[in-house]
């Protein structure tokens, strides 16, 4: 809050409470050890974004420091410099007067310098008989000395953040490389599995990276990629173990992603058409079988489905789809909405969408409306279940860590 033009020991200037507080604090507890002024400047340069400064402001500060004759700030030194705007402009590489005043104000606002104004607003010094400066009016560099340790800490904070960002990008690169190698090996070796779906999921995660991502985006995508990498590894390990135990299981076993299950529509009586649909279950043709996610991955992302399963177990897609019918009724999703989802997404993916809605039921006002929206987006190729499953898996993993911590 501005207090107007106030006559203070610092001159007749528009003051804010924050500036008054900062200037009063600067008169307390002077430092006893000398401080190297150019080291302080380097720390400010590193932490300029935290301080809200632009490069031009640093150029102005650099010019101000050249008017202080020593390389160190020490207690007892006179730290007020009083160059004219013309002199400052020359040493700041020809910066214009308007820009100069704007960045001087930014340095003052950041608490790096203080104004020591004369009665007439000019910058000058009173000298004694021996030529020594007795009193000066201009810019006080004392805050740089008093805040040297704080500024060094900010510079270290920025350096640490750069290291974290660098390591996150390195980890992302390694994870991407691992996934590409695993998928290539799985395809070249003819390992059973829907690796095309995994490839598409990988591409959708990479597409979330903008041209210039920050650390938080990189870490978010990295977390999802690590989940995908682990899923691929788990599927490969399961396949290898199955082959070692009995190769006939590969030919005769029930593979999750290729299970030919019936459409189980337990429709609520509401019309003759629905009753007819109930008496004549629809079957998917083999060539129309949609690509699905591994059931083990879906159950890790949506564990609440097990609470509604018969006997608390889901061993295949038929069990999962049957459980989804019960969940549909419990969530209040209409039979027509669920049937439409099955027609657009496929039976398995429609059941997975219901399972995801079940996990987030506390945050969704209308499960039926939400499913219809997902169905419409899927019909326009604007929606994929992959990112939703990844987000739920990551959330469940975080929740598990909290419980064990």
Short mmCIF file of N, CA, C and O in Angstrom, two decimals, residues 137-265:
data_model
loop_
_atom_site.label_atom_id
_atom_site.label_comp_id
_atom_site.label_asym_id
_atom_site.label_seq_id
_atom_site.Cartn_x
_atom_site.Cartn_y
_atom_site.Cartn_z
N UNK A 137 24.89 11.24 -1.98
CA UNK A 137 23.51 11.00 -2.35
C UNK A 137 23.50 10.28 -3.71
O UNK A 137 24.09 10.77 -4.68
N UNK A 138 22.85 9.14 -3.75
CA UNK A 138 22.82 8.35 -4.99
C UNK A 138 22.21 6.99 -4.72
O UNK A 138 21.10 6.88 -4.19
N UNK A 139 22.96 5.94 -5.06
CA UNK A 139 22.48 4.58 -4.86
C UNK A 139 23.37 3.86 -3.84
O UNK A 139 24.59 3.80 -4.01
N UNK A 140 22.74 3.33 -2.79
CA UNK A 140 23.46 2.64 -1.72
C UNK A 140 23.57 1.16 -2.08
O UNK A 140 22.57 0.48 -2.29
N UNK A 141 24.80 0.65 -2.15
CA UNK A 141 25.06 -0.76 -2.47
C UNK A 141 25.11 -1.65 -1.24
O UNK A 141 25.40 -2.83 -1.35
N UNK A 142 24.83 -1.07 -0.07
CA UNK A 142 24.94 -1.83 1.17
C UNK A 142 24.08 -3.11 1.19
O UNK A 142 24.51 -4.13 1.73
N UNK A 143 22.87 -3.12 0.61
CA UNK A 143 22.09 -4.36 0.62
C UNK A 143 22.82 -5.54 -0.02
O UNK A 143 22.61 -6.69 0.38
N UNK A 144 23.70 -5.28 -1.00
CA UNK A 144 24.45 -6.37 -1.61
C UNK A 144 25.38 -7.02 -0.61
O UNK A 144 25.57 -8.24 -0.62
N UNK A 145 25.96 -6.20 0.29
CA UNK A 145 26.84 -6.74 1.31
C UNK A 145 26.04 -7.50 2.36
O UNK A 145 26.40 -8.60 2.76
N UNK A 146 24.92 -6.93 2.78
CA UNK A 146 24.13 -7.54 3.84
C UNK A 146 23.44 -8.83 3.38
O UNK A 146 23.21 -9.73 4.18
N UNK A 147 23.11 -8.91 2.11
CA UNK A 147 22.38 -10.07 1.60
C UNK A 147 23.28 -11.05 0.84
O UNK A 147 22.79 -11.92 0.13
N UNK A 148 24.58 -10.89 1.00
CA UNK A 148 25.51 -11.74 0.23
C UNK A 148 25.25 -13.23 0.46
O UNK A 148 25.20 -14.02 -0.48
N UNK A 149 25.07 -13.63 1.72
CA UNK A 149 24.85 -15.05 2.03
C UNK A 149 23.52 -15.53 1.45
O UNK A 149 23.42 -16.63 0.89
N UNK A 150 22.48 -14.69 1.55
CA UNK A 150 21.18 -15.06 1.01
C UNK A 150 21.24 -15.22 -0.51
O UNK A 150 20.69 -16.19 -1.07
N UNK A 151 21.93 -14.30 -1.18
CA UNK A 151 22.04 -14.37 -2.63
C UNK A 151 22.85 -15.58 -3.06
O UNK A 151 22.53 -16.21 -4.08
N UNK A 152 23.87 -15.92 -2.29
CA UNK A 152 24.64 -17.14 -2.60
C UNK A 152 23.76 -18.37 -2.47
O UNK A 152 23.84 -19.31 -3.27
N UNK A 153 22.87 -18.37 -1.46
CA UNK A 153 21.95 -19.49 -1.29
C UNK A 153 20.98 -19.62 -2.45
O UNK A 153 20.67 -20.72 -2.91
N UNK A 154 20.48 -18.48 -2.95
CA UNK A 154 19.58 -18.51 -4.10
C UNK A 154 20.29 -19.05 -5.34
O UNK A 154 19.71 -19.82 -6.13
N UNK A 155 21.57 -18.63 -5.51
CA UNK A 155 22.33 -19.13 -6.65
C UNK A 155 22.53 -20.64 -6.56
O UNK A 155 22.43 -21.36 -7.56
N UNK A 156 22.78 -21.14 -5.36
CA UNK A 156 22.94 -22.58 -5.16
C UNK A 156 21.62 -23.31 -5.43
O UNK A 156 21.60 -24.41 -5.97
N UNK A 157 20.52 -22.68 -5.05
CA UNK A 157 19.19 -23.27 -5.30
C UNK A 157 18.94 -23.42 -6.80
O UNK A 157 18.44 -24.45 -7.26
N UNK A 158 19.30 -22.37 -7.56
CA UNK A 158 19.13 -22.43 -9.01
C UNK A 158 20.04 -23.50 -9.61
O UNK A 158 19.62 -24.26 -10.50
N UNK A 159 21.27 -23.58 -9.12
CA UNK A 159 22.19 -24.59 -9.63
C UNK A 159 21.68 -26.00 -9.35
O UNK A 159 21.78 -26.89 -10.20
N UNK A 160 21.13 -26.19 -8.13
CA UNK A 160 20.57 -27.51 -7.78
C UNK A 160 19.38 -27.86 -8.67
O UNK A 160 19.21 -29.02 -9.07
N UNK A 161 18.55 -26.86 -8.96
CA UNK A 161 17.40 -27.10 -9.84
C UNK A 161 17.86 -27.48 -11.24
O UNK A 161 17.26 -28.37 -11.88
N UNK A 162 18.92 -26.86 -11.73
CA UNK A 162 19.46 -27.21 -13.04
C UNK A 162 19.94 -28.65 -13.06
O UNK A 162 19.75 -29.38 -14.05
N UNK A 163 20.58 -29.08 -11.95
CA UNK A 163 21.06 -30.46 -11.87
C UNK A 163 19.89 -31.43 -11.88
O UNK A 163 19.92 -32.46 -12.57
N UNK A 164 18.83 -31.12 -11.10
CA UNK A 164 17.66 -32.00 -11.07
C UNK A 164 17.02 -32.09 -12.45
O UNK A 164 16.60 -33.17 -12.88
N UNK A 165 16.93 -30.96 -13.12
CA UNK A 165 16.33 -30.94 -14.46
C UNK A 165 17.18 -31.77 -15.43
O UNK A 165 16.65 -32.56 -16.24
N UNK A 166 18.49 -31.62 -15.35
CA UNK A 166 19.39 -32.37 -16.23
C UNK A 166 19.25 -33.86 -16.00
O UNK A 166 19.18 -34.65 -16.95
N UNK A 167 19.20 -34.26 -14.72
CA UNK A 167 19.09 -35.69 -14.41
C UNK A 167 17.74 -36.25 -14.85
O UNK A 167 17.65 -37.41 -15.29
N UNK A 168 16.67 -35.45 -14.72
CA UNK A 168 15.35 -35.89 -15.17
C UNK A 168 15.36 -36.11 -16.67
O UNK A 168 14.79 -37.10 -17.18
N UNK A 169 15.99 -35.21 -17.43
CA UNK A 169 16.05 -35.37 -18.88
C UNK A 169 16.89 -36.58 -19.26
O UNK A 169 16.55 -37.30 -20.21
N UNK A 170 17.99 -36.81 -18.52
CA UNK A 170 18.81 -37.99 -18.79
C UNK A 170 18.03 -39.27 -18.53
O UNK A 170 18.09 -40.22 -19.32
N UNK A 171 17.30 -39.30 -17.40
CA UNK A 171 16.49 -40.48 -17.07
C UNK A 171 15.41 -40.71 -18.12
O UNK A 171 15.12 -41.86 -18.49
N UNK A 172 14.82 -39.62 -18.62
CA UNK A 172 13.80 -39.73 -19.66
C UNK A 172 14.39 -40.32 -20.93
O UNK A 172 13.80 -41.20 -21.57
N UNK A 173 15.58 -39.86 -21.32
CA UNK A 173 16.24 -40.38 -22.51
C UNK A 173 16.53 -41.87 -22.39
O UNK A 173 16.28 -42.65 -23.31
N UNK A 174 17.03 -42.28 -21.21
CA UNK A 174 17.34 -43.70 -20.99
C UNK A 174 16.08 -44.55 -21.01
O UNK A 174 16.07 -45.66 -21.56
N UNK A 175 14.99 -44.03 -20.40
CA UNK A 175 13.74 -44.78 -20.35
C UNK A 175 13.17 -44.93 -21.77
O UNK A 175 12.69 -46.02 -22.13
N UNK A 176 13.21 -43.89 -22.55
CA UNK A 176 12.74 -43.97 -23.93
C UNK A 176 13.56 -44.99 -24.72
O UNK A 176 13.01 -45.78 -25.50
N UNK A 177 14.87 -44.99 -24.49
CA UNK A 177 15.74 -45.94 -25.19
C UNK A 177 15.41 -47.37 -24.79
O UNK A 177 15.35 -48.27 -25.65
N UNK A 178 15.18 -47.59 -23.50
CA UNK A 178 14.84 -48.93 -23.02
C UNK A 178 13.55 -49.44 -23.65
O UNK A 178 13.46 -50.59 -24.09
N UNK A 179 12.53 -48.58 -23.68
CA UNK A 179 11.24 -48.98 -24.24
C UNK A 179 11.37 -49.32 -25.71
O UNK A 179 10.83 -50.33 -26.19
N UNK A 180 12.10 -48.50 -26.46
CA UNK A 180 12.28 -48.78 -27.88
C UNK A 180 12.99 -50.12 -28.08
O UNK A 180 12.62 -50.91 -28.96
N UNK A 181 14.03 -50.39 -27.29
CA UNK A 181 14.76 -51.66 -27.42
C UNK A 181 13.87 -52.85 -27.06
O UNK A 181 13.89 -53.88 -27.74
N UNK A 182 13.08 -52.72 -26.00
CA UNK A 182 12.21 -53.80 -25.57
C UNK A 182 11.14 -54.10 -26.63
O UNK A 182 10.87 -55.27 -26.95
N UNK A 183 10.52 -53.05 -27.15
CA UNK A 183 9.49 -53.25 -28.18
C UNK A 183 10.09 -53.86 -29.44
O UNK A 183 9.50 -54.75 -30.06
N UNK A 184 11.27 -53.38 -29.84
CA UNK A 184 11.92 -53.93 -31.03
C UNK A 184 12.25 -55.40 -30.85
O UNK A 184 12.02 -56.23 -31.75
N UNK A 185 12.80 -55.73 -29.67
CA UNK A 185 13.15 -57.13 -29.40
C UNK A 185 11.91 -58.02 -29.39
O UNK A 185 11.94 -59.14 -29.91
N UNK A 186 10.81 -57.52 -28.79
CA UNK A 186 9.58 -58.31 -28.73
C UNK A 186 9.04 -58.60 -30.12
O UNK A 186 8.61 -59.73 -30.42
N UNK A 187 9.05 -57.61 -31.00
CA UNK A 187 8.53 -57.79 -32.35
C UNK A 187 9.45 -58.69 -33.18
O UNK A 187 8.99 -59.61 -33.87
N UNK A 188 10.76 -58.44 -33.12
CA UNK A 188 11.71 -59.22 -33.93
C UNK A 188 11.75 -60.68 -33.51
O UNK A 188 11.93 -61.57 -34.34
N UNK A 189 11.57 -60.96 -32.20
CA UNK A 189 11.60 -62.33 -31.71
C UNK A 189 10.24 -63.02 -31.81
O UNK A 189 10.10 -64.18 -31.43
N UNK A 190 9.23 -62.28 -32.30
CA UNK A 190 7.92 -62.88 -32.46
C UNK A 190 7.21 -63.20 -31.17
O UNK A 190 6.42 -64.15 -31.11
N UNK A 191 7.46 -62.44 -30.13
CA UNK A 191 6.82 -62.68 -28.84
C UNK A 191 5.33 -62.35 -28.94
O UNK A 191 4.96 -61.32 -29.52
N UNK A 192 4.49 -63.23 -28.39
CA UNK A 192 3.05 -63.02 -28.44
C UNK A 192 2.67 -61.77 -27.66
O UNK A 192 3.13 -61.56 -26.54
N UNK A 193 1.85 -60.92 -28.21
CA UNK A 193 1.41 -59.73 -27.50
C UNK A 193 1.01 -58.62 -28.46
O UNK A 193 1.42 -58.62 -29.63
N UNK A 194 0.23 -57.70 -27.99
CA UNK A 194 -0.22 -56.58 -28.81
C UNK A 194 0.79 -55.45 -28.68
O UNK A 194 0.57 -54.44 -28.00
N UNK A 195 1.91 -55.62 -29.33
CA UNK A 195 2.99 -54.63 -29.21
C UNK A 195 2.67 -53.37 -29.98
O UNK A 195 3.23 -52.30 -29.68
N UNK A 196 1.81 -53.44 -30.97
CA UNK A 196 1.40 -52.23 -31.68
C UNK A 196 0.66 -51.29 -30.74
O UNK A 196 0.85 -50.07 -30.79
N UNK A 197 -0.18 -51.86 -29.87
CA UNK A 197 -0.88 -51.03 -28.89
C UNK A 197 0.11 -50.37 -27.94
O UNK A 197 -0.02 -49.21 -27.59
N UNK A 198 1.13 -51.13 -27.51
CA UNK A 198 2.16 -50.57 -26.64
C UNK A 198 2.91 -49.45 -27.35
O UNK A 198 3.24 -48.42 -26.76
N UNK A 199 3.16 -49.64 -28.64
CA UNK A 199 3.85 -48.62 -29.43
C UNK A 199 3.02 -47.34 -29.50
O UNK A 199 3.55 -46.22 -29.35
N UNK A 200 1.72 -47.50 -29.71
CA UNK A 200 0.84 -46.33 -29.78
C UNK A 200 0.75 -45.62 -28.43
O UNK A 200 0.71 -44.38 -28.37
N UNK A 201 0.72 -46.38 -27.35
CA UNK A 201 0.69 -45.78 -26.02
C UNK A 201 1.98 -45.01 -25.75
O UNK A 201 1.96 -43.91 -25.22
N UNK A 202 3.10 -45.60 -26.17
CA UNK A 202 4.39 -44.92 -26.03
C UNK A 202 4.39 -43.60 -26.80
O UNK A 202 4.82 -42.56 -26.29
N UNK A 203 3.87 -43.63 -28.02
CA UNK A 203 3.83 -42.41 -28.84
C UNK A 203 2.94 -41.35 -28.22
O UNK A 203 3.25 -40.15 -28.26
N UNK A 204 1.82 -41.77 -27.61
CA UNK A 204 0.91 -40.79 -26.99
C UNK A 204 1.55 -40.12 -25.78
O UNK A 204 1.32 -38.94 -25.51
N UNK A 205 2.38 -40.86 -25.05
CA UNK A 205 3.08 -40.27 -23.90
C UNK A 205 4.15 -39.29 -24.36
O UNK A 205 4.31 -38.20 -23.78
N UNK A 206 4.90 -39.65 -25.38
CA UNK A 206 5.95 -38.77 -25.90
C UNK A 206 5.34 -37.50 -26.47
O UNK A 206 5.92 -36.41 -26.38
N UNK A 207 4.13 -37.59 -27.02
CA UNK A 207 3.48 -36.42 -27.61
C UNK A 207 3.14 -35.37 -26.57
O UNK A 207 2.88 -34.21 -26.91
N UNK A 208 3.14 -35.75 -25.28
CA UNK A 208 2.85 -34.78 -24.22
C UNK A 208 4.01 -33.83 -23.96
O UNK A 208 3.85 -32.83 -23.27
N UNK A 209 5.18 -34.13 -24.50
CA UNK A 209 6.35 -33.29 -24.27
C UNK A 209 6.34 -32.10 -25.23
O UNK A 209 6.38 -32.28 -26.45
N UNK A 210 6.28 -30.88 -24.72
CA UNK A 210 6.37 -29.71 -25.61
C UNK A 210 7.79 -29.52 -26.10
O UNK A 210 8.71 -30.26 -25.71
N UNK A 211 7.98 -28.55 -26.95
CA UNK A 211 9.31 -28.32 -27.50
C UNK A 211 10.31 -27.93 -26.41
O UNK A 211 11.47 -28.36 -26.44
N UNK A 212 9.87 -27.14 -25.47
CA UNK A 212 10.76 -26.71 -24.36
C UNK A 212 10.07 -27.04 -23.03
O UNK A 212 9.50 -26.16 -22.39
N UNK A 213 10.13 -28.29 -22.59
CA UNK A 213 9.44 -28.67 -21.36
C UNK A 213 10.18 -28.19 -20.12
O UNK A 213 11.40 -27.98 -20.15
N UNK A 214 9.44 -28.02 -19.02
CA UNK A 214 10.09 -27.75 -17.74
C UNK A 214 10.30 -29.06 -17.00
O UNK A 214 9.91 -30.13 -17.47
N UNK A 215 10.93 -28.98 -15.83
CA UNK A 215 11.26 -30.20 -15.09
C UNK A 215 10.01 -30.97 -14.69
O UNK A 215 9.99 -32.21 -14.72
N UNK A 216 8.94 -30.26 -14.32
CA UNK A 216 7.74 -30.94 -13.84
C UNK A 216 7.08 -31.75 -14.95
O UNK A 216 6.60 -32.86 -14.72
N UNK A 217 7.06 -31.22 -16.16
CA UNK A 217 6.51 -31.96 -17.29
C UNK A 217 7.37 -33.18 -17.60
O UNK A 217 6.85 -34.28 -17.82
N UNK A 218 8.68 -32.99 -17.59
CA UNK A 218 9.59 -34.10 -17.86
C UNK A 218 9.40 -35.21 -16.84
O UNK A 218 9.31 -36.40 -17.19
N UNK A 219 9.32 -34.85 -15.57
CA UNK A 219 9.15 -35.87 -14.53
C UNK A 219 7.80 -36.56 -14.62
O UNK A 219 7.69 -37.77 -14.33
N UNK A 220 6.76 -35.82 -15.01
CA UNK A 220 5.44 -36.43 -15.16
C UNK A 220 5.44 -37.47 -16.28
O UNK A 220 4.94 -38.60 -16.11
N UNK A 221 5.98 -37.10 -17.44
CA UNK A 221 6.04 -38.04 -18.57
C UNK A 221 6.97 -39.21 -18.22
O UNK A 221 6.68 -40.36 -18.55
N UNK A 222 8.06 -38.92 -17.53
CA UNK A 222 8.99 -39.98 -17.14
C UNK A 222 8.31 -41.01 -16.25
O UNK A 222 8.50 -42.22 -16.41
N UNK A 223 7.49 -40.54 -15.30
CA UNK A 223 6.79 -41.46 -14.40
C UNK A 223 5.88 -42.41 -15.18
O UNK A 223 5.83 -43.62 -14.91
N UNK A 224 5.16 -41.87 -16.17
CA UNK A 224 4.27 -42.71 -16.96
C UNK A 224 5.06 -43.67 -17.86
O UNK A 224 4.66 -44.82 -18.05
N UNK A 225 6.18 -43.19 -18.40
CA UNK A 225 7.00 -44.07 -19.24
C UNK A 225 7.62 -45.20 -18.42
O UNK A 225 7.77 -46.33 -18.91
N UNK A 226 7.99 -44.91 -17.17
CA UNK A 226 8.54 -45.96 -16.31
C UNK A 226 7.50 -47.04 -16.03
O UNK A 226 7.82 -48.23 -15.96
N UNK A 227 6.24 -46.61 -15.86
CA UNK A 227 5.16 -47.58 -15.67
C UNK A 227 5.00 -48.44 -16.92
O UNK A 227 4.85 -49.67 -16.84
N UNK A 228 5.05 -47.80 -18.09
CA UNK A 228 4.93 -48.54 -19.34
C UNK A 228 6.10 -49.50 -19.52
O UNK A 228 5.92 -50.66 -19.95
N UNK A 229 7.29 -49.05 -19.22
CA UNK A 229 8.47 -49.92 -19.34
C UNK A 229 8.33 -51.15 -18.46
O UNK A 229 8.62 -52.27 -18.88
N UNK A 230 7.88 -50.94 -17.21
CA UNK A 230 7.71 -52.06 -16.29
C UNK A 230 6.64 -53.02 -16.79
O UNK A 230 6.77 -54.24 -16.65
N UNK A 231 5.59 -52.47 -17.39
CA UNK A 231 4.53 -53.33 -17.93
C UNK A 231 5.06 -54.20 -19.06
O UNK A 231 4.76 -55.39 -19.15
N UNK A 232 5.88 -53.61 -19.94
CA UNK A 232 6.47 -54.39 -21.03
C UNK A 232 7.38 -55.47 -20.48
O UNK A 232 7.34 -56.63 -20.93
N UNK A 233 8.21 -55.11 -19.51
CA UNK A 233 9.12 -56.09 -18.89
C UNK A 233 8.31 -57.23 -18.26
O UNK A 233 8.66 -58.42 -18.41
N UNK A 234 7.24 -56.88 -17.55
CA UNK A 234 6.43 -57.91 -16.90
C UNK A 234 5.82 -58.86 -17.92
O UNK A 234 5.79 -60.08 -17.72
N UNK A 235 5.34 -58.31 -19.03
CA UNK A 235 4.73 -59.16 -20.06
C UNK A 235 5.76 -60.07 -20.71
O UNK A 235 5.49 -61.24 -20.98
N UNK A 236 6.96 -59.55 -20.94
CA UNK A 236 8.01 -60.37 -21.52
C UNK A 236 8.44 -61.48 -20.55
O UNK A 236 8.65 -62.62 -20.95
N UNK A 237 8.56 -61.13 -19.27
CA UNK A 237 8.94 -62.13 -18.28
C UNK A 237 7.88 -63.22 -18.16
O UNK A 237 8.19 -64.41 -18.06
N UNK A 238 6.61 -62.81 -18.18
CA UNK A 238 5.52 -63.79 -18.11
C UNK A 238 5.55 -64.72 -19.31
O UNK A 238 5.35 -65.93 -19.19
N UNK A 239 5.81 -64.14 -20.48
CA UNK A 239 5.85 -64.95 -21.69
C UNK A 239 6.99 -65.96 -21.64
O UNK A 239 6.83 -67.12 -22.01
N UNK A 240 8.14 -65.52 -21.16
CA UNK A 240 9.30 -66.42 -21.07
C UNK A 240 9.04 -67.55 -20.09
O UNK A 240 9.34 -68.72 -20.36
N UNK A 241 8.46 -67.22 -18.93
CA UNK A 241 8.15 -68.25 -17.94
C UNK A 241 7.15 -69.25 -18.49
O UNK A 241 7.26 -70.46 -18.26
N UNK A 242 6.15 -68.74 -19.22
CA UNK A 242 5.14 -69.63 -19.79
C UNK A 242 5.76 -70.58 -20.80
O UNK A 242 5.45 -71.78 -20.84
N UNK A 243 6.67 -70.07 -21.62
CA UNK A 243 7.33 -70.92 -22.61
C UNK A 243 8.19 -71.98 -21.94
O UNK A 243 8.28 -73.11 -22.41
N UNK A 244 8.84 -71.60 -20.84
CA UNK A 244 9.70 -72.56 -20.14
C UNK A 244 8.89 -73.67 -19.47
O UNK A 244 9.33 -74.81 -19.40
N UNK A 245 7.72 -73.34 -18.96
CA UNK A 245 6.91 -74.34 -18.26
C UNK A 245 6.28 -75.32 -19.25
O UNK A 245 6.37 -76.52 -19.11
N UNK A 246 5.61 -74.79 -20.25
CA UNK A 246 4.93 -75.67 -21.19
C UNK A 246 4.61 -74.87 -22.45
O UNK A 246 3.78 -73.98 -22.43
N UNK A 247 5.29 -75.18 -23.55
CA UNK A 247 5.07 -74.42 -24.77
C UNK A 247 3.67 -74.62 -25.31
O UNK A 247 3.16 -73.79 -26.07
N UNK A 248 3.00 -75.70 -24.92
CA UNK A 248 1.64 -75.92 -25.38
C UNK A 248 0.68 -74.88 -24.82
O UNK A 248 -0.39 -74.64 -25.40
N UNK A 249 1.03 -74.30 -23.68
CA UNK A 249 0.16 -73.29 -23.09
C UNK A 249 0.01 -72.09 -24.02
O UNK A 249 -1.00 -71.39 -24.00
N UNK A 250 1.05 -71.83 -24.82
CA UNK A 250 0.99 -70.68 -25.72
C UNK A 250 -0.04 -70.92 -26.82
O UNK A 250 -0.75 -70.02 -27.25
N UNK A 251 -0.11 -72.22 -27.27
CA UNK A 251 -1.04 -72.52 -28.35
C UNK A 251 -2.46 -72.69 -27.86
O UNK A 251 -3.41 -72.30 -28.53
N UNK A 252 -2.60 -73.32 -26.70
CA UNK A 252 -3.93 -73.67 -26.22
C UNK A 252 -4.45 -72.78 -25.10
O UNK A 252 -5.63 -72.84 -24.76
N UNK A 253 -3.55 -71.96 -24.52
CA UNK A 253 -3.96 -71.14 -23.38
C UNK A 253 -4.87 -70.01 -23.80
O UNK A 253 -5.02 -69.70 -24.97
N UNK A 254 -5.44 -69.43 -22.81
CA UNK A 254 -6.36 -68.30 -23.05
C UNK A 254 -5.58 -67.01 -22.88
O UNK A 254 -5.29 -66.61 -21.77
N UNK A 255 -5.19 -66.38 -24.00
CA UNK A 255 -4.44 -65.13 -23.92
C UNK A 255 -5.39 -63.97 -23.67
O UNK A 255 -6.42 -63.85 -24.33
N UNK A 256 -5.00 -63.15 -22.78
CA UNK A 256 -5.90 -62.07 -22.33
C UNK A 256 -6.33 -61.18 -23.48
O UNK A 256 -7.51 -60.92 -23.68
N UNK A 257 -5.32 -60.74 -24.29
CA UNK A 257 -5.68 -59.76 -25.28
C UNK A 257 -6.40 -60.36 -26.47
O UNK A 257 -6.97 -59.63 -27.28
N UNK A 258 -6.37 -61.74 -26.63
CA UNK A 258 -7.01 -62.36 -27.77
C UNK A 258 -8.22 -63.19 -27.38
O UNK A 258 -8.72 -63.98 -28.18
N UNK A 259 -8.66 -63.10 -26.11
CA UNK A 259 -9.80 -63.88 -25.67
C UNK A 259 -11.04 -63.47 -26.43
O UNK A 259 -11.34 -62.29 -26.57
N UNK A 260 -11.77 -64.48 -26.94
CA UNK A 260 -12.97 -64.20 -27.72
C UNK A 260 -14.16 -64.30 -26.80
O UNK A 260 -14.72 -65.37 -26.58
N UNK A 261 -14.53 -63.19 -26.21
CA UNK A 261 -15.59 -63.20 -25.22
C UNK A 261 -16.86 -62.62 -25.79
O UNK A 261 -16.84 -61.80 -26.70
N UNK A 262 -17.96 -63.06 -25.24
CA UNK A 262 -19.24 -62.58 -25.69
C UNK A 262 -19.54 -61.23 -25.08
O UNK A 262 -19.02 -60.86 -24.04
N UNK A 263 -20.41 -60.50 -25.74
CA UNK A 263 -20.91 -59.25 -25.17
C UNK A 263 -21.96 -59.61 -24.14
O UNK A 263 -22.98 -60.21 -24.47
N UNK A 264 -21.69 -59.29 -22.90
CA UNK A 264 -22.63 -59.63 -21.83
C UNK A 264 -23.35 -58.37 -21.44
O UNK A 264 -22.83 -57.53 -20.70
N UNK A 265 -24.52 -58.15 -21.95
CA UNK A 265 -25.30 -56.97 -21.65
C UNK A 265 -26.42 -57.37 -20.70
O UNK A 265 -27.41 -57.97 -21.11
#
